[in-house]
Short mmCIF file of C-alpha atoms and ligand atoms in Angstrom, two decimals:
data_model
loop_
_atom_site.label_atom_id
_atom_site.label_comp_id
_atom_site.label_asym_id
_atom_site.label_seq_id
_atom_site.Cartn_x
_atom_site.Cartn_y
_atom_site.Cartn_z
CA MET X 236 55.91 -156.43 9.84
CA SER X 237 58.22 -157.62 12.94
CA VAL X 238 59.32 -154.54 15.16
CA ASP X 239 62.81 -154.57 16.66
CA VAL X 240 62.58 -155.47 20.60
CA MET X 241 64.40 -152.12 21.79
CA THR X 242 62.23 -149.87 19.60
CA ARG X 243 58.88 -151.63 20.00
CA PRO X 244 55.96 -148.82 20.69
CA ALA X 245 54.77 -149.01 24.19
CA VAL X 246 51.01 -150.61 24.87
CA LEU X 247 49.63 -149.04 27.94
CA ILE X 248 45.92 -149.98 28.91
CA LEU X 249 43.81 -148.01 31.26
CA LEU X 250 41.20 -149.90 33.12
CA GLY X 251 38.63 -148.43 35.10
CA PRO X 252 34.60 -147.99 35.54
CA PRO X 253 33.25 -144.88 33.70
CA GLY X 254 34.21 -141.74 35.61
CA ALA X 255 37.41 -143.05 36.77
CA GLY X 256 39.56 -140.84 35.23
CA LYS X 257 40.91 -142.68 32.37
CA GLY X 258 40.39 -140.02 29.65
CA THR X 259 41.88 -137.21 32.13
CA GLN X 260 44.79 -139.35 32.92
CA ALA X 261 45.19 -140.45 29.22
CA ARG X 262 45.58 -136.61 28.15
CA MET X 263 48.38 -136.02 30.58
CA LEU X 264 50.51 -139.13 29.64
CA GLN X 265 50.19 -138.13 26.10
CA ASP X 266 51.77 -135.07 26.97
CA LYS X 267 54.21 -136.36 29.08
CA PHE X 268 55.47 -139.58 27.41
CA GLY X 269 54.65 -138.73 23.52
CA LEU X 270 52.15 -141.53 23.44
CA VAL X 271 48.82 -141.38 21.35
CA GLN X 272 45.71 -141.56 23.34
CA LEU X 273 43.11 -143.91 21.75
CA SER X 274 39.74 -143.53 23.23
CA THR X 275 37.00 -146.06 21.86
CA GLY X 276 34.44 -143.99 23.17
CA ASP X 277 36.11 -140.77 21.13
CA LEU X 278 36.16 -143.08 18.44
CA LEU X 279 32.54 -144.22 18.33
CA ARG X 280 31.16 -140.77 19.09
CA ALA X 281 32.86 -139.67 15.92
CA ALA X 282 31.45 -142.39 13.91
CA VAL X 283 27.95 -141.55 15.35
CA ALA X 284 28.52 -137.88 14.48
CA ALA X 285 29.71 -138.94 10.76
CA GLY X 286 26.60 -141.31 10.42
CA THR X 287 28.76 -144.25 9.43
CA PRO X 288 27.34 -147.72 9.19
CA ALA X 289 29.32 -148.65 12.63
CA GLY X 290 28.21 -145.15 14.18
CA LYS X 291 24.45 -145.74 13.32
CA GLN X 292 24.66 -149.49 15.00
CA ALA X 293 26.43 -147.79 18.07
CA LYS X 294 24.20 -144.98 18.83
CA ALA X 295 21.17 -146.48 20.91
CA VAL X 296 23.26 -148.81 22.59
CA MET X 297 25.70 -145.77 24.01
CA GLU X 298 22.87 -144.01 24.70
CA ALA X 299 21.03 -146.57 27.06
CA GLY X 300 24.71 -146.99 28.32
CA GLY X 301 25.20 -150.36 27.42
CA LEU X 302 28.51 -151.80 25.60
CA VAL X 303 28.55 -151.71 21.57
CA SER X 304 28.98 -154.92 20.04
CA ASP X 305 32.74 -156.12 20.28
CA ASP X 306 32.97 -156.65 16.09
CA ILE X 307 32.33 -152.82 15.63
CA VAL X 308 34.73 -151.80 18.35
CA ILE X 309 37.41 -154.04 17.45
CA ALA X 310 37.10 -152.90 13.90
CA ILE X 311 37.40 -149.48 14.68
CA LEU X 312 40.27 -149.82 17.10
CA ASN X 313 42.36 -152.18 14.79
CA ASP X 314 42.03 -149.33 12.09
CA ARG X 315 43.12 -146.60 14.44
CA ILE X 316 46.32 -148.45 15.52
CA ALA X 317 47.35 -149.15 12.50
CA GLU X 318 47.78 -145.19 11.54
CA GLN X 319 51.21 -143.63 11.70
CA ASP X 320 51.14 -141.45 14.68
CA CYS X 321 50.33 -144.51 16.89
CA ARG X 322 54.03 -145.78 15.99
CA ASN X 323 56.01 -144.39 19.21
CA GLY X 324 52.96 -146.21 21.36
CA VAL X 325 49.55 -145.90 22.54
CA ILE X 326 47.71 -145.59 25.53
CA LEU X 327 44.14 -147.54 25.34
CA ASP X 328 41.33 -145.71 27.08
CA GLY X 329 38.48 -147.48 27.67
CA PHE X 330 39.43 -150.41 25.46
CA PRO X 331 39.36 -153.64 25.82
CA ARG X 332 36.04 -153.82 27.67
CA THR X 333 35.36 -157.51 27.33
CA THR X 334 37.58 -160.45 27.51
CA VAL X 335 36.59 -160.95 23.96
CA GLN X 336 38.13 -157.52 23.00
CA ALA X 337 41.18 -158.63 25.13
CA LYS X 338 41.95 -162.12 23.30
CA ALA X 339 41.46 -159.68 20.33
CA LEU X 340 44.02 -157.26 21.14
CA ASP X 341 46.55 -159.95 22.14
CA GLU X 342 46.27 -161.32 18.68
CA LEU X 343 46.76 -158.20 16.94
CA LEU X 344 49.54 -157.33 19.05
CA ALA X 345 51.41 -160.72 18.68
CA SER X 346 50.85 -160.22 14.77
CA THR X 347 53.00 -157.05 15.05
CA GLY X 348 55.53 -158.19 17.40
CA GLN X 349 54.26 -155.94 20.23
CA ARG X 350 53.50 -156.64 23.80
CA ILE X 351 51.49 -154.81 26.65
CA ASN X 352 53.82 -153.22 28.91
CA ALA X 353 51.08 -152.26 31.29
CA ALA X 354 47.65 -152.33 32.09
CA ILE X 355 46.94 -149.93 34.71
CA SER X 356 43.66 -150.19 37.05
CA LEU X 357 42.52 -146.83 38.53
CA GLN X 358 40.90 -147.90 41.47
CA VAL X 359 37.86 -145.75 42.68
CA ASP X 360 34.50 -146.23 44.75
CA ASP X 361 31.55 -146.96 42.66
CA SER X 362 29.76 -144.00 44.91
CA ALA X 363 31.85 -141.18 43.89
CA MET X 364 31.11 -141.98 39.97
CA VAL X 365 27.73 -140.29 39.86
CA GLU X 366 29.30 -137.09 41.09
CA ARG X 367 32.04 -137.24 38.69
CA ILE X 368 30.19 -138.37 35.81
CA SER X 369 27.29 -135.75 36.09
CA GLY X 370 29.82 -132.96 36.67
CA ARG X 371 31.83 -133.70 33.39
CA SER X 372 32.07 -131.50 30.45
CA THR X 373 34.21 -131.78 27.17
CA CYS X 374 35.97 -129.03 25.36
CA ALA X 375 34.17 -128.72 21.59
CA GLY X 376 37.58 -127.48 20.64
CA CYS X 377 40.24 -129.66 21.47
CA GLY X 378 38.35 -132.44 23.51
CA GLU X 379 39.85 -131.20 27.03
CA GLY X 380 37.82 -132.84 29.88
CA TYR X 381 36.70 -130.40 32.68
CA HIS X 382 34.51 -130.81 35.83
CA ASP X 383 32.03 -128.33 37.40
CA THR X 384 33.67 -128.83 40.68
CA PHE X 385 36.88 -130.56 40.28
CA LYS X 386 38.40 -129.33 37.42
CA PRO X 387 36.65 -126.03 36.69
CA PRO X 388 38.18 -124.06 33.76
CA LYS X 389 40.61 -121.69 35.42
CA ASP X 390 38.72 -118.57 34.08
CA GLY X 391 35.47 -119.61 34.27
CA ASN X 392 34.03 -120.72 31.14
CA SER X 393 36.98 -121.01 28.41
CA CYS X 394 39.08 -123.58 27.55
CA GLN X 395 42.46 -122.86 29.04
CA LYS X 396 44.34 -125.43 26.54
CA CYS X 397 42.63 -123.88 23.28
CA GLY X 398 40.28 -120.94 24.17
CA SER X 399 37.33 -122.42 23.38
CA THR X 400 34.20 -121.24 24.83
CA GLU X 401 31.95 -124.05 23.96
CA LEU X 402 31.92 -126.91 26.58
CA THR X 403 29.87 -129.79 25.73
CA ARG X 404 27.98 -132.63 28.00
CA ARG X 405 27.60 -136.05 26.64
CA ALA X 406 24.44 -137.66 25.97
CA ASP X 407 25.03 -140.69 27.79
CA ASP X 408 26.12 -138.73 30.96
CA THR X 409 23.26 -138.60 32.95
CA ALA X 410 22.31 -139.79 36.60
CA GLU X 411 19.86 -142.41 34.76
CA THR X 412 22.73 -144.23 32.75
CA VAL X 413 25.28 -144.28 35.64
CA ALA X 414 24.11 -147.42 37.70
CA GLY X 415 23.74 -149.35 34.26
CA ARG X 416 27.28 -148.36 33.06
CA LEU X 417 28.74 -149.48 36.26
CA GLU X 418 26.74 -152.55 36.37
CA ALA X 419 28.31 -153.38 32.84
CA TYR X 420 31.62 -152.46 34.01
CA HIS X 421 31.49 -154.89 36.65
CA ALA X 422 30.29 -157.99 34.93
CA GLN X 423 31.96 -157.27 31.70
CA THR X 424 35.18 -155.32 32.22
CA ALA X 425 36.33 -155.61 35.77
CA PRO X 426 37.10 -159.49 34.97
CA LEU X 427 39.98 -157.93 32.97
CA ILE X 428 41.71 -157.12 36.15
CA SER X 429 42.57 -160.85 36.81
CA TYR X 430 43.14 -161.20 33.00
CA TYR X 431 45.89 -158.77 33.14
CA ASP X 432 47.15 -160.33 36.67
CA ALA X 433 47.62 -163.51 35.34
CA ALA X 434 49.45 -162.09 32.09
CA GLY X 435 51.82 -160.36 34.66
CA VAL X 436 51.18 -156.75 33.36
CA LEU X 437 48.80 -155.45 36.18
CA GLN X 438 49.62 -152.26 37.74
CA SER X 439 47.01 -150.29 40.11
CA VAL X 440 46.67 -146.89 41.06
CA ASP X 441 44.64 -145.06 43.95
CA ALA X 442 42.35 -142.79 41.74
CA MET X 443 40.13 -141.67 44.32
CA ALA X 444 42.89 -138.97 44.82
CA GLU X 445 43.15 -135.64 43.54
CA ILE X 446 44.09 -135.45 39.70
CA ASP X 447 47.42 -134.16 39.80
CA GLN X 448 48.14 -136.84 42.61
CA VAL X 449 46.96 -139.46 40.58
CA ALA X 450 48.84 -137.95 37.46
CA GLY X 451 52.13 -138.50 39.55
CA GLU X 452 51.37 -142.14 40.70
CA MET X 453 50.79 -142.77 36.89
CA ALA X 454 53.95 -141.49 35.61
CA THR X 455 55.77 -143.36 38.12
CA VAL X 456 54.32 -146.31 36.89
CA VAL X 457 54.43 -145.77 33.28
CA LYS X 458 58.16 -144.76 33.70
CA SER X 459 58.82 -148.39 35.58
CA VAL X 460 57.25 -150.23 32.38
CA MET X 461 58.60 -148.25 29.24
CA ASN X 462 61.36 -150.30 27.14
P1 ADP U 121 37.05 -141.81 32.26
O1 ADP U 121 37.55 -141.34 30.79
O2 ADP U 121 37.19 -142.78 33.42
O3 ADP U 121 35.14 -142.04 32.28
P2 ADP U 121 37.01 -138.77 33.16
O4 ADP U 121 38.66 -138.77 32.79
O5 ADP U 121 36.51 -138.38 31.69
O6 ADP U 121 36.95 -140.64 33.20
O7 ADP U 121 36.71 -138.03 34.24
C1 ADP U 121 35.55 -137.99 34.70
C2 ADP U 121 35.31 -136.56 35.19
O8 ADP U 121 35.70 -136.70 36.46
C3 ADP U 121 35.91 -135.75 34.58
O9 ADP U 121 34.72 -134.53 34.57
C4 ADP U 121 37.12 -135.24 35.30
O10 ADP U 121 37.46 -133.94 35.19
C5 ADP U 121 36.70 -135.74 36.75
N1 ADP U 121 37.89 -136.33 37.36
C6 ADP U 121 38.93 -136.98 36.37
N2 ADP U 121 39.70 -137.54 37.67
C7 ADP U 121 39.36 -136.83 38.68
C8 ADP U 121 40.10 -136.90 40.23
N3 ADP U 121 41.01 -137.96 40.23
N4 ADP U 121 39.18 -136.45 41.26
C9 ADP U 121 38.09 -135.59 40.95
N5 ADP U 121 37.80 -135.73 39.45
C10 ADP U 121 38.28 -136.43 38.51
P1 ADP U 122 33.23 -143.79 29.99
O1 ADP U 122 34.93 -144.33 30.12
O2 ADP U 122 32.47 -142.62 30.62
O3 ADP U 122 32.40 -145.08 29.94
P2 ADP U 122 33.72 -144.00 26.98
O4 ADP U 122 33.84 -142.54 26.41
O5 ADP U 122 34.82 -145.01 27.29
O6 ADP U 122 33.05 -143.40 28.44
O7 ADP U 122 32.65 -144.87 26.56
C1 ADP U 122 31.27 -144.12 25.79
C2 ADP U 122 30.28 -145.33 25.26
O8 ADP U 122 30.73 -146.00 24.29
C3 ADP U 122 30.33 -146.75 26.55
O9 ADP U 122 29.44 -146.78 27.29
C4 ADP U 122 30.08 -147.63 25.48
O10 ADP U 122 28.89 -147.73 24.99
C5 ADP U 122 31.04 -147.35 24.24
N1 ADP U 122 32.27 -147.96 24.37
C6 ADP U 122 33.22 -147.59 24.41
N2 ADP U 122 34.33 -148.08 23.98
C7 ADP U 122 33.70 -149.50 24.27
C8 ADP U 122 34.30 -150.60 24.06
N3 ADP U 122 35.67 -151.15 24.33
N4 ADP U 122 33.40 -151.63 24.02
C9 ADP U 122 32.32 -151.60 23.78
N5 ADP U 122 31.81 -150.36 24.21
C10 ADP U 122 32.22 -149.00 24.06
ZN1 ZN U 123 39.84 -126.71 24.39
#
């Protein structure tokens, strides 16, 4: 299928280490621009919970803070991006994470006549990531993200989006896994910053600022790269 140049769906990539704020910013961009957040982490956690063959293979690797195999992640992403709700555009949160995945994405987009509008690098200090990850929680009702210190639910213990009182912690969000996850990021994912720079689509934002300030910067970047 060829997509008309004027109406082709936007493709945004968020690059950054675990805890940089990709999910937080992706959800805000989703609401602001009518794009769909595709988080391979969320898709993999759903596969693990459902006990699918891919989920069974991914579980132990995820708990240890390693990267799931390219084949599994690419297959999951390809299936999800083909769904109807993605037709206005997507925000890729946590994908690609390796050069193999980036090349697979290039091929997929070439085959549908799409292109990457921007790969936005969220720039943070590694030293701040332990605190971000160890204070993270997620609403079981709607997936909204919270933080014990930086983004506590306004009324103490219920989600301000859906009202659920069930806020969960991820099994892999422990001080023990953070160092390994950051290492995997620097070895396998950070090279994608030069990959997308060479492709002419790299944008960078200072993600050490407060959430709303980062969101403002992200919105400016996104407006400047939309078709
Ligand atoms: P990622 O998806 O990159 O792993 P998240 O969006 O889940 O990161 O953010 C990690 C944690 O840090 C969450 O608890 C989130 O509420 C919090 N957080 C996100 N952005 C910021 C920020 N700019 N300043 C402080 N805390 C943040
Ligand atoms: P974070 O942003 O905190 O690293 P994610 O939810 O994006 O969390 O990912 C959680 C875990 O899922 C990763 O540590 C990794 O095991 C797996 N995962 C997610 N996306 C990918 C990917 N694109 N390639 C390989 N593994 C992935
Ligand atoms: Zn909620």
